[in-house]
Coordinates of C-alpha atoms in Angstrom, one line a residue:
M516 CA 10.8 -60.8 3.8
N517 CA 11.6 -64.5 3.7
R518 CA 9.4 -66.9 1.8
C519 CA 7.7 -68.3 4.9
A520 CA 6.9 -64.8 6.2
E521 CA 5.5 -63.9 2.7
A522 CA 3.3 -67.0 2.8
A523 CA 2.1 -66.0 6.2
A524 CA 1.1 -62.6 4.9
V525 CA -0.8 -64.4 2.1
A526 CA -2.5 -66.6 4.7
A527 CA -3.7 -63.6 6.5
T528 CA -6.0 -62.8 3.5
V529 CA -7.3 -66.3 3.0
P530 CA -10.7 -67.0 4.7
D531 CA -10.5 -69.2 7.8
A532 CA -6.8 -69.2 7.6
G533 CA -6.6 -68.5 11.2
V534 CA -4.0 -65.8 10.9
G535 CA -5.1 -62.1 11.3
D536 CA -8.2 -60.5 9.7
A537 CA -9.6 -61.6 6.4
G538 CA -9.5 -58.1 5.1
L539 CA -5.9 -57.4 5.9
R540 CA -3.8 -56.3 2.9
P541 CA -0.5 -58.2 3.0
P542 CA 2.7 -56.3 2.7
M543 CA 4.3 -56.2 -0.7
V544 CA 7.7 -57.5 -1.7
P545 CA 10.4 -54.8 -1.5
R546 CA 10.2 -52.3 -4.3
Q547 CA 13.7 -51.7 -5.6
A548 CA 14.2 -48.0 -6.2
S549 CA 15.8 -48.9 -9.5
F550 CA 12.4 -50.2 -10.7
F551 CA 10.4 -47.1 -9.8
P552 CA 8.5 -45.6 -12.7
P553 CA 10.5 -43.0 -14.6
P554 CA 10.0 -39.2 -13.8
V555 CA 8.9 -38.6 -17.4
P556 CA 6.4 -41.4 -18.5
N557 CA 6.6 -40.6 -22.3
P558 CA 9.4 -38.4 -23.7
F559 CA 8.4 -39.3 -27.3
V560 CA 5.2 -37.3 -27.5
Q561 CA 4.6 -33.6 -28.1
Q562 CA 1.2 -32.0 -27.8
T563 CA 1.5 -28.4 -29.1
H564 CA -1.8 -26.5 -28.6
I565 CA -2.3 -23.6 -30.8
G566 CA -5.0 -21.1 -29.8
T567 CA -7.3 -19.2 -32.2
A568 CA -5.3 -16.0 -32.0
S569 CA -2.0 -17.9 -32.7
R570 CA -3.6 -19.6 -35.7
L571 CA -4.8 -16.3 -37.1
R572 CA -1.3 -14.7 -36.6
I573 CA 0.4 -17.8 -38.2
F574 CA -2.0 -17.5 -41.2
L575 CA -1.4 -13.8 -41.8
L576 CA 2.4 -14.0 -41.4
G577 CA 2.5 -17.1 -43.4
I578 CA 1.1 -15.4 -46.4
I579 CA 4.3 -13.2 -46.6
L580 CA 7.0 -15.2 -44.7
L581 CA 6.4 -18.7 -46.0
P582 CA 7.0 -18.2 -49.7
I583 CA 9.9 -15.8 -49.0
R584 CA 11.7 -18.2 -46.6
A585 CA 11.0 -21.3 -48.8
L586 CA 12.6 -19.4 -51.8
L587 CA 15.6 -18.3 -49.7
V588 CA 16.2 -21.9 -48.4
A589 CA 16.1 -23.3 -51.9
L590 CA 18.5 -20.6 -53.2
I591 CA 21.0 -21.1 -50.4
L592 CA 21.0 -24.9 -50.9
L593 CA 21.6 -24.4 -54.6
L594 CA 24.5 -22.0 -53.9
A595 CA 26.0 -24.5 -51.5
W596 CA 25.9 -27.4 -53.9
P597 CA 28.9 -26.3 -56.1
F598 CA 31.1 -25.8 -53.1
A599 CA 30.1 -29.3 -51.8
A600 CA 30.8 -30.7 -55.2
I601 CA 34.3 -29.2 -55.4
S602 CA 35.0 -30.4 -51.9
T603 CA 34.0 -34.0 -52.6
A604 CA 35.1 -34.3 -56.3
C605 CA 37.1 -37.5 -57.1
C606 CA 36.5 -38.7 -53.5
P607 CA 35.0 -42.1 -52.7
E608 CA 31.7 -42.1 -50.9
K609 CA 33.4 -43.7 -47.8
L610 CA 36.5 -41.7 -47.2
T611 CA 39.7 -43.4 -46.3
H612 CA 41.7 -40.1 -45.9
P613 CA 40.5 -36.7 -44.8
I614 CA 39.9 -33.9 -47.3
T615 CA 42.8 -31.6 -47.2
G616 CA 44.6 -28.9 -49.3
W617 CA 43.1 -26.1 -51.3
R618 CA 39.7 -27.7 -51.6
R619 CA 39.2 -27.7 -47.9
K620 CA 40.6 -24.2 -47.5
V621 CA 38.3 -22.8 -50.2
T622 CA 35.1 -24.7 -49.6
E623 CA 35.0 -24.9 -45.7
P624 CA 34.6 -21.1 -45.0
A625 CA 32.0 -20.8 -47.8
L626 CA 29.9 -23.7 -46.5
K627 CA 30.1 -22.4 -42.9
F628 CA 28.8 -19.0 -44.0
L629 CA 26.0 -20.5 -46.2
G630 CA 25.0 -22.8 -43.3
R631 CA 24.5 -19.9 -41.0
A632 CA 22.7 -18.0 -43.7
L633 CA 20.4 -21.0 -44.2
F634 CA 19.2 -21.0 -40.6
F635 CA 18.9 -17.2 -40.6
S636 CA 16.7 -17.4 -43.6
M637 CA 14.4 -19.8 -41.7
G638 CA 14.0 -17.2 -39.0
F639 CA 16.4 -18.7 -36.4
I640 CA 18.1 -16.3 -34.0
V641 CA 21.0 -18.1 -32.4
T642 CA 22.6 -17.4 -29.0
V643 CA 25.9 -19.1 -28.4
K644 CA 27.3 -19.7 -24.9
G645 CA 30.7 -21.1 -23.9
K646 CA 33.8 -21.8 -25.9
I647 CA 34.3 -24.3 -28.7
A648 CA 37.1 -26.8 -27.9
S649 CA 39.8 -27.5 -30.5
P650 CA 40.2 -30.9 -32.2
L651 CA 43.1 -31.7 -29.8
E652 CA 41.1 -30.7 -26.7
A653 CA 37.9 -32.6 -27.7
P654 CA 37.8 -34.8 -30.8
I655 CA 34.1 -35.5 -30.2
F656 CA 31.1 -33.3 -29.7
V657 CA 28.0 -34.8 -28.0
V658 CA 24.7 -32.9 -28.5
A659 CA 21.6 -33.2 -26.4
P660 CA 18.7 -33.1 -26.1
H661 CA 17.9 -34.2 -29.7
S662 CA 14.4 -33.1 -30.5
T663 CA 14.2 -32.0 -34.1
F664 CA 15.8 -32.0 -37.6
F665 CA 16.6 -28.3 -36.9
D666 CA 19.2 -29.6 -34.4
G667 CA 21.6 -29.5 -37.4
I668 CA 22.2 -25.9 -36.4
A669 CA 24.6 -27.3 -33.8
C670 CA 26.7 -28.7 -36.6
V671 CA 26.9 -25.3 -38.3
I672 CA 27.8 -23.4 -35.1
A673 CA 30.4 -26.0 -34.2
G674 CA 32.2 -25.4 -37.5
L675 CA 30.8 -28.3 -39.7
P676 CA 32.3 -31.3 -37.9
S677 CA 31.8 -34.8 -39.3
M678 CA 28.5 -36.5 -38.4
V679 CA 27.4 -40.1 -38.2
S680 CA 24.7 -40.7 -40.8
R681 CA 23.0 -43.5 -42.7
N682 CA 24.6 -44.5 -46.0
E683 CA 21.2 -43.9 -47.8
N684 CA 21.3 -40.2 -46.9
A685 CA 24.4 -39.8 -49.0
Q686 CA 22.5 -41.0 -52.0
V687 CA 19.8 -38.2 -51.8
P688 CA 20.2 -35.7 -54.7
L689 CA 21.6 -32.3 -53.6
M690 CA 21.3 -33.0 -49.8
G691 CA 23.6 -36.1 -50.2
R692 CA 26.3 -34.1 -51.7
L693 CA 26.1 -31.5 -48.9
L694 CA 26.2 -34.3 -46.3
R695 CA 29.4 -35.7 -47.9
A696 CA 31.1 -32.3 -47.7
V697 CA 31.3 -32.6 -43.9
Q698 CA 33.1 -36.0 -44.3
P699 CA 30.5 -38.1 -42.4
V700 CA 30.9 -41.5 -40.9
L701 CA 28.4 -43.5 -43.0
V702 CA 26.5 -46.5 -41.5
S703 CA 25.2 -49.2 -43.7
R704 CA 22.0 -51.1 -42.7
V705 CA 22.7 -54.0 -45.0
D706 CA 26.2 -54.7 -43.7
P707 CA 26.1 -57.1 -40.7
D708 CA 29.5 -55.8 -39.6
S709 CA 28.4 -52.1 -39.9
R710 CA 28.3 -51.4 -36.2
K711 CA 31.8 -52.7 -35.7
T712 CA 33.1 -50.9 -38.8
T713 CA 31.4 -47.6 -37.6
I714 CA 33.0 -47.9 -34.1
N715 CA 36.4 -48.6 -35.7
E716 CA 36.1 -45.5 -37.9
I717 CA 35.1 -43.3 -35.0
I718 CA 38.1 -44.5 -33.0
K719 CA 40.4 -43.9 -36.0
R720 CA 39.2 -40.4 -36.5
A721 CA 39.0 -39.5 -32.8
T722 CA 42.6 -40.6 -32.2
S723 CA 44.0 -38.9 -35.3
R724 CA 45.2 -35.9 -33.3
G725 CA 43.5 -33.3 -35.5
E726 CA 44.1 -34.9 -38.8
W727 CA 40.4 -35.6 -39.3
P728 CA 37.6 -33.1 -38.4
Q729 CA 35.9 -33.3 -35.0
I730 CA 32.9 -35.7 -34.9
L731 CA 29.5 -34.6 -33.8
V732 CA 27.1 -37.2 -32.3
F733 CA 23.6 -37.1 -31.0
P734 CA 24.0 -39.9 -28.4
E735 CA 20.3 -40.3 -27.6
G736 CA 19.9 -41.8 -31.1
T737 CA 16.3 -40.5 -31.5
C738 CA 14.2 -37.4 -31.0
T739 CA 12.4 -36.6 -27.7
N740 CA 10.4 -33.7 -26.4
R741 CA 13.3 -32.3 -24.3
S742 CA 11.6 -33.1 -21.0
C743 CA 14.5 -35.4 -20.0
L744 CA 17.6 -37.0 -21.3
I745 CA 17.2 -40.6 -22.4
T746 CA 19.9 -43.3 -22.5
F747 CA 23.1 -42.2 -24.2
K748 CA 24.4 -44.8 -26.7
P749 CA 28.0 -45.6 -26.0
G750 CA 29.4 -45.2 -29.5
A751 CA 30.8 -41.7 -29.0
F752 CA 32.4 -42.7 -25.7
I753 CA 34.1 -46.0 -26.8
P754 CA 37.3 -44.2 -28.1
G755 CA 37.9 -43.1 -24.5
V756 CA 38.9 -39.5 -25.6
P757 CA 37.7 -36.2 -24.2
V758 CA 34.3 -35.0 -25.4
Q759 CA 32.6 -31.6 -25.3
P760 CA 28.9 -31.6 -24.5
I761 CA 26.7 -29.2 -26.4
L762 CA 23.3 -28.2 -25.1
L763 CA 20.4 -27.1 -27.3
R764 CA 17.5 -25.0 -26.0
Y765 CA 14.5 -23.6 -27.9
P766 CA 13.1 -21.0 -25.5
N767 CA 10.0 -20.0 -27.5
K768 CA 6.5 -19.4 -26.3
L769 CA 5.1 -21.6 -29.1
D770 CA 7.0 -24.8 -29.8
T771 CA 7.0 -25.3 -33.6
V772 CA 10.2 -27.4 -33.7
T773 CA 9.8 -30.5 -31.7
W774 CA 9.6 -33.6 -33.9
T775 CA 8.7 -36.7 -32.0
W776 CA 7.0 -40.1 -32.7
Q777 CA 3.6 -38.6 -31.8
G778 CA 3.0 -35.1 -32.9
Y779 CA 3.4 -32.8 -35.9
T780 CA 4.9 -34.2 -39.2
F781 CA 8.1 -32.9 -40.9
I782 CA 6.1 -30.7 -43.4
Q783 CA 3.8 -29.3 -40.7
L784 CA 6.8 -28.3 -38.5
C785 CA 8.5 -26.6 -41.4
V786 CA 5.4 -24.6 -42.3
L787 CA 4.8 -23.6 -38.7
T788 CA 8.4 -22.6 -38.1
F789 CA 8.7 -20.6 -41.4
C790 CA 5.5 -18.7 -40.4
Q791 CA 7.0 -17.4 -37.1
P792 CA 8.5 -13.9 -37.0
F793 CA 11.6 -15.6 -35.5
T794 CA 12.6 -18.8 -33.6
K795 CA 15.1 -18.5 -30.8
V796 CA 17.7 -21.2 -30.2
E797 CA 20.5 -21.4 -27.6
V798 CA 23.6 -23.4 -28.3
E799 CA 25.8 -23.9 -25.2
F800 CA 29.2 -25.4 -25.2
L801 CA 30.0 -27.0 -21.8
P802 CA 33.5 -27.6 -20.4
V803 CA 35.3 -30.6 -22.0
Q804 CA 34.7 -33.9 -20.1
V805 CA 37.8 -36.0 -19.8
P806 CA 37.3 -39.8 -19.0
N807 CA 39.2 -41.2 -16.0
H808 CA 40.9 -44.6 -16.2
E809 CA 37.8 -46.5 -15.2
E810 CA 35.6 -44.7 -17.8
K811 CA 38.1 -45.4 -20.6
S812 CA 37.5 -49.1 -20.1
D813 CA 33.8 -48.7 -19.5
P814 CA 32.1 -46.4 -22.1
V815 CA 28.7 -46.8 -20.5
L816 CA 30.0 -45.3 -17.3
F817 CA 31.5 -42.4 -19.2
A818 CA 28.3 -41.9 -21.1
N819 CA 26.2 -41.8 -17.9
R820 CA 28.4 -39.3 -16.2
V821 CA 28.4 -37.0 -19.3
R822 CA 24.6 -37.3 -19.5
N823 CA 24.2 -36.4 -15.8
V824 CA 26.4 -33.3 -16.3
M825 CA 24.3 -32.2 -19.2
A826 CA 21.0 -33.0 -17.4
D827 CA 22.1 -30.9 -14.4
A828 CA 23.0 -28.0 -16.7
L829 CA 19.6 -28.2 -18.3
G830 CA 17.7 -28.8 -15.1
I831 CA 15.9 -31.9 -16.3
P832 CA 15.8 -35.5 -15.2
V833 CA 17.3 -38.6 -16.9
T834 CA 15.4 -41.8 -17.8
D835 CA 16.4 -45.2 -19.2
H836 CA 14.3 -44.9 -22.3
T837 CA 15.9 -45.6 -25.7
Y838 CA 15.1 -46.1 -29.3
E839 CA 13.9 -49.7 -28.6
D840 CA 11.1 -48.1 -26.6
C841 CA 10.0 -46.4 -29.7
R842 CA 9.9 -49.7 -31.6
L843 CA 7.8 -51.1 -28.8
M844 CA 5.5 -48.1 -29.0
I845 CA 5.0 -48.8 -32.7
S846 CA 4.3 -52.5 -31.9
A847 CA 1.8 -51.5 -29.2
G848 CA -0.1 -49.4 -31.7
Q849 CA -0.2 -52.3 -34.2
L850 CA -1.7 -54.4 -31.4
T851 CA -4.5 -51.7 -31.0
L852 CA -3.0 -50.7 -27.6
P853 CA -2.2 -47.1 -26.8
M854 CA 1.2 -46.4 -28.1
E855 CA 2.6 -45.3 -24.8
T856 CA 1.9 -48.8 -23.5
G857 CA 5.2 -50.0 -25.0
L858 CA 7.3 -47.7 -23.0
V859 CA 9.2 -49.8 -20.4
E860 CA 12.6 -48.0 -20.1
F861 CA 14.2 -50.7 -22.2
T862 CA 17.8 -50.0 -21.1
K863 CA 17.0 -50.6 -17.5
I864 CA 14.6 -53.5 -18.0
S865 CA 16.9 -55.4 -20.4
R866 CA 20.0 -54.9 -18.2
K867 CA 18.5 -55.8 -14.8
L868 CA 16.1 -58.5 -15.9
K869 CA 18.4 -60.0 -18.6
L870 CA 15.7 -59.6 -21.3
D871 CA 16.4 -58.8 -25.0
W872 CA 14.1 -56.9 -27.4
D873 CA 12.5 -60.1 -28.8
G874 CA 11.7 -61.3 -25.3
I875 CA 10.0 -58.1 -24.3
R876 CA 8.2 -57.9 -27.7
K877 CA 6.8 -61.5 -27.0
H878 CA 5.6 -60.3 -23.6
L879 CA 3.8 -57.4 -25.4
D880 CA 1.8 -59.9 -27.4
E881 CA 0.8 -61.7 -24.3
Y882 CA -0.1 -58.5 -22.6
A883 CA -2.2 -57.3 -25.5
S884 CA -4.3 -60.5 -25.4
I885 CA -5.3 -59.6 -21.8
A886 CA -5.6 -55.8 -22.0
S887 CA -7.0 -55.3 -25.5
S888 CA -10.6 -55.4 -24.2
S889 CA -9.9 -53.0 -21.3
K890 CA -10.0 -49.2 -21.4
G891 CA -6.7 -47.4 -21.6
G892 CA -4.7 -50.6 -22.4
R893 CA -4.2 -51.5 -18.7
I894 CA -5.1 -54.8 -16.9
G895 CA -7.6 -54.7 -14.0
I896 CA -8.2 -57.4 -11.5
E897 CA -11.2 -58.7 -13.6
E898 CA -9.1 -59.0 -16.8
F899 CA -6.4 -60.6 -14.7
A900 CA -8.7 -63.2 -13.3
E901 CA -10.4 -63.9 -16.7
Y902 CA -7.0 -64.4 -18.3
L903 CA -6.0 -66.9 -15.6
K904 CA -9.5 -68.5 -15.7
L905 CA -9.7 -68.2 -12.0
P906 CA -12.2 -66.4 -9.7
V907 CA -11.3 -63.2 -7.9
S908 CA -10.1 -64.4 -4.5
D909 CA -7.8 -63.1 -1.8
V910 CA -4.9 -65.1 -3.1
L911 CA -5.4 -63.8 -6.6
R912 CA -5.7 -60.3 -5.3
Q913 CA -2.3 -60.8 -3.5
L914 CA -0.8 -62.0 -6.8
F915 CA -2.3 -59.0 -8.6
A916 CA -0.9 -56.6 -5.9
L917 CA 2.6 -58.0 -6.5
F918 CA 2.3 -57.0 -10.1
D919 CA 0.7 -53.7 -9.4
R920 CA 3.8 -51.9 -8.2
N921 CA 2.3 -48.4 -7.8
H922 CA -0.9 -49.7 -6.1
D923 CA -3.2 -47.8 -8.6
G924 CA -5.5 -50.9 -9.1
S925 CA -4.2 -51.7 -12.6
I926 CA -1.2 -53.3 -14.2
D927 CA 0.6 -51.5 -17.1
F928 CA 3.0 -53.3 -19.5
R929 CA 6.1 -52.2 -17.6
E930 CA 4.7 -53.7 -14.4
Y931 CA 3.7 -56.8 -16.2
V932 CA 7.2 -57.4 -17.6
I933 CA 8.8 -56.8 -14.2
G934 CA 6.3 -59.0 -12.5
L935 CA 6.9 -62.0 -14.8
A936 CA 10.7 -61.7 -14.5
V937 CA 11.0 -60.9 -10.8
L938 CA 8.0 -62.8 -9.3
C939 CA 7.0 -65.6 -11.6
N940 CA 9.9 -66.8 -13.7
P941 CA 12.2 -67.4 -10.6
A942 CA 9.4 -69.5 -9.1
N943 CA 9.0 -71.5 -12.4
T944 CA 12.0 -73.7 -12.0
E945 CA 12.1 -77.4 -12.9
E946 CA 12.1 -78.3 -9.2
I947 CA 9.0 -76.2 -8.4
I948 CA 7.2 -77.6 -11.4
Q949 CA 8.0 -81.2 -10.2
V950 CA 6.8 -80.4 -6.7
A951 CA 3.7 -78.7 -8.0
F952 CA 2.9 -81.8 -10.2
K953 CA 3.3 -84.1 -7.2
L954 CA 1.0 -81.8 -5.2
F955 CA -1.8 -82.1 -7.7
D956 CA -1.2 -85.8 -8.3
V957 CA -3.0 -86.9 -5.2
D958 CA -3.2 -90.7 -5.9
E959 CA 0.4 -90.6 -7.3
D960 CA -0.3 -92.5 -10.5
G961 CA 1.7 -90.0 -12.7
Y962 CA -1.4 -88.2 -14.0
I963 CA -3.6 -85.4 -12.7
T964 CA -7.4 -85.7 -13.0
E965 CA -9.8 -82.8 -13.1
E966 CA -11.0 -83.7 -9.6
E967 CA -7.5 -83.7 -8.2
F968 CA -6.7 -80.4 -10.0
S969 CA -9.9 -78.8 -8.6
T970 CA -9.2 -80.1 -5.0
I971 CA -5.8 -78.4 -4.7
L972 CA -6.8 -75.2 -6.4
Q973 CA -9.8 -74.9 -4.1
A974 CA -7.5 -75.2 -1.1
S975 CA -4.8 -72.9 -2.4
L976 CA -7.2 -70.1 -3.5
G977 CA -9.5 -70.5 -0.6
V978 CA -12.6 -70.9 -2.8
P979 CA -14.6 -74.1 -2.0
A980 CA -16.9 -73.9 -5.0
L981 CA -14.3 -73.3 -7.6
D982 CA -15.0 -74.3 -11.2
V983 CA -11.7 -75.1 -13.0
S984 CA -13.0 -77.1 -16.0
G985 CA -12.0 -74.3 -18.4
L986 CA -8.5 -74.1 -17.1
F987 CA -8.1 -77.9 -16.9
K988 CA -9.1 -78.3 -20.6
E989 CA -6.4 -75.8 -21.6
I990 CA -3.7 -78.0 -19.9
A991 CA -5.1 -81.5 -20.7
Q992 CA -5.0 -83.3 -24.0
G993 CA -7.5 -85.8 -22.7
D994 CA -9.2 -86.7 -19.4
S995 CA -5.9 -86.3 -17.4
V996 CA -2.7 -84.3 -17.5
S997 CA 0.7 -85.9 -17.8
Y998 CA 3.9 -84.3 -16.3
E999 CA 5.1 -83.2 -19.8
E1000 CA 1.7 -81.4 -20.4
F1001 CA 1.8 -79.8 -17.0
K1002 CA 5.4 -78.7 -17.5
S1003 CA 4.7 -77.3 -20.9
F1004 CA 1.8 -75.3 -19.6
A1005 CA 3.7 -74.0 -16.6
L1006 CA 6.6 -72.7 -18.8
K1007 CA 4.2 -71.0 -21.1
H1008 CA 2.2 -69.4 -18.3
P1009 CA 4.6 -68.4 -15.5
E1010 CA 1.8 -66.4 -13.9
Y1011 CA 0.5 -69.5 -12.2
A1012 CA 3.9 -70.3 -10.6
K1013 CA 3.4 -67.7 -7.8
I1014 CA 0.1 -69.4 -6.9
F1015 CA 1.7 -72.8 -6.7
T1016 CA 4.7 -71.6 -4.6
T1017 CA 2.4 -69.6 -2.3
Y1018 CA 0.4 -72.7 -1.5
L1019 CA 3.6 -74.7 -1.0
D1020 CA 4.9 -72.0 1.4
L1021 CA 1.6 -72.1 3.3
Q1022 CA 2.0 -75.8 3.7
T1023 CA 5.6 -75.3 4.9
C1024 CA 4.6 -72.8 7.5
L1025 CA 1.9 -75.2 8.7
V1026 CA 4.4 -78.0 9.1
F1027 CA 6.8 -75.8 11.1
S1028 CA 4.0 -74.7 13.3
L1029 CA 3.2 -78.3 14.3
P1030 CA 4.8 -79.9 17.4
E1031 CA 8.3 -81.2 16.8
E1032 CA 7.3 -84.8 17.3
V1033 CA 4.7 -84.5 14.6
R1034 CA 7.1 -82.9 12.2
A1035 CA 9.6 -85.6 12.8
T1036 CA 7.2 -88.4 11.5
P1037 CA 8.4 -89.3 8.0
S1038 CA 5.9 -90.0 5.3
I1039 CA 7.5 -91.8 2.3
A1040 CA 5.8 -91.6 -1.0
S1041 CA 6.7 -92.6 -4.5
N1042 CA 7.8 -89.9 -7.0
K1043 CA 6.5 -90.6 -10.5
V1044 CA 8.2 -87.5 -11.9
S1045 CA 11.7 -88.2 -10.5
P1046 CA 11.7 -91.9 -9.7
E1047 CA 15.5 -91.9 -8.9
N1048 CA 14.7 -89.9 -5.8
H1049 CA 12.1 -92.4 -4.6
E1050 CA 14.0 -93.8 -1.6
E1051 CA 15.1 -90.4 -0.2
S1052 CA 12.1 -88.1 -0.9
T1053 CA 9.3 -87.5 1.6
S1054 CA 5.8 -87.0 0.4
D1055 CA 4.5 -83.5 -0.1
K1056 CA 0.9 -84.8 0.1
K1057 CA -1.4 -83.4 2.7
D1058 CA -4.6 -84.8 3.9
D1059 CA -7.4 -82.5 2.9

C-alpha cells in the first residue's frame, strides 16, 4: 500500500472525513512473515508439575537412593582426580600442544570408564544411536538441544572430546582438574580479545587433522526447555570443517533434568533426579554435515542448515531466540515486568532492524514506563493514549493497530520494538520534522504557540475539543516551542511521527483530489527552519 492509499484508509476512520464509514477498520500495513511471532513464545521456562503420588514416591525412594547415589558420585569423582592430575601434570592451564604419549594412553581409558560409571551411579540409562565419526571425518561435535548440566553425558559418550569452557571453571578445586583433563578451549571474560583468541584456537585444533582431540560445542550457548532449537552461535562453524550433530533426548514421564532460567534450581534438580529409580537419556549421532563452498565463507548459513537438520530429526521448530533474550528477561524482571516480556527473538530483531542489545534495552525502559501499571505487562489502548497524552480517537486507534501486529488488543514488547523501528523511526527524519514544524507554525514566526499546536492536533486527530496543554508543556521550555525543542522531542518520542505523517498524507491526498487548476496555484511562504529554501519552497499551510 502506498502512502496516499494508507492515508486514505486512515481518513476512512476520521469522523466527517467524507470517505467510507466512520466505523471502518483500516487495512494494516503488510505483515512480513519474518516478523510473525515465534512458534514457541518462551523456550527458557520449565514448569514441572509433580502430583501427590509422585511426591510420595520421590520421598520414599529418596530415603534410600539419595544418600547412596550422592556417596557414589563423590567416590567416583575422587577416583577420577588422580588420573586427571597425572594427565595434566606439568602442563600449563592453557595448552599450546596436545597431551600425548603414555599419559594420554593411561589416563584416557580410565577417565572414559569413570565418566560412564558416574552417570550410571546417578541412575541414567543411556541409549546410543548412530555412529561416532572419527577426528578426520568430523573434527567438531555440535550438541543440541542444550537443556541441563546433565548434558555433559554427551561428552562422555563421544569419548571425552575437548570442550569450550570459562577460564574460571578450571580454577574450581577437583572439578577444575577434571575439566583440564579433556584439554578444553578456555575463554577469559576479562580479556577483550578473548573471542578472537577462542575462535583462532578452535580453528587451529579443528584443522590439525587429528593431532588434537575433537571439540564438542553446545551451539545454543544457553539452556532451553527442549521445545525448540534457538539460534546457533557461529563459533563451531567458522573453521569451515565437517561437523557431526549429536541429539539429546530425555524421554521420561517426569522431567527432573531441565534447568532453565525459570524453574528448578541446580540442587533441586540433583535431588529430584537422584530420587528417581532411573532416568532415560538418548544420545543420537547424526550423519556428518560437510559445508559447501558458500557455507565455508558464511558460518551463519552453515549453522542454520545444521540447526534445521537437527530440528527436523527431533521434530521440533526453530526460533531466533538467543542468550541476549535471557539478559532482556532478567532486565524485564528488574523493571517489575513479567520476565517473558523481554523475549523478542533478539537474533532476528537485531539483524533485520539494525538494533544492538543496548538499543533494545533502552526501548525496554521506555516500554516499562508505559506498561508497568497494566496487568500482564502489556500495553492497552488506554495506556497508549495516556503515554502519548492524547485522547483515544480513530487516528490513535489506527496507530495502535499498526503496533498491535496480532490484533489481540494489546501491544507486547516485541511488537513495540518492531513498531518503533518499522513504523515510526523511518517517519522521523529531519525532513519530516521540518515539515511538521512548519505545519504547526501557522503564523510562520519560527515558534509554535499552544494555540497553534492545539489547532493542528485537533484537525489531525479529528477531536475538536482536544486539550493538549499537558503534551505542550512537555515540549516547551516557555510559552512557545522553538524548532530545536520540537526536534529534540520528536527524536526522543518517535511514536508521534506516524501521527504527523498521517496528517501530511491526508493533506496530500486532499490536494490531489482538487481540480488541476486549483492544484497548480502556487502559494509561496517563508521557511524559518530552512531559510535557504525560501525561494523554491511552497507553503504547506492549509486554511482551517
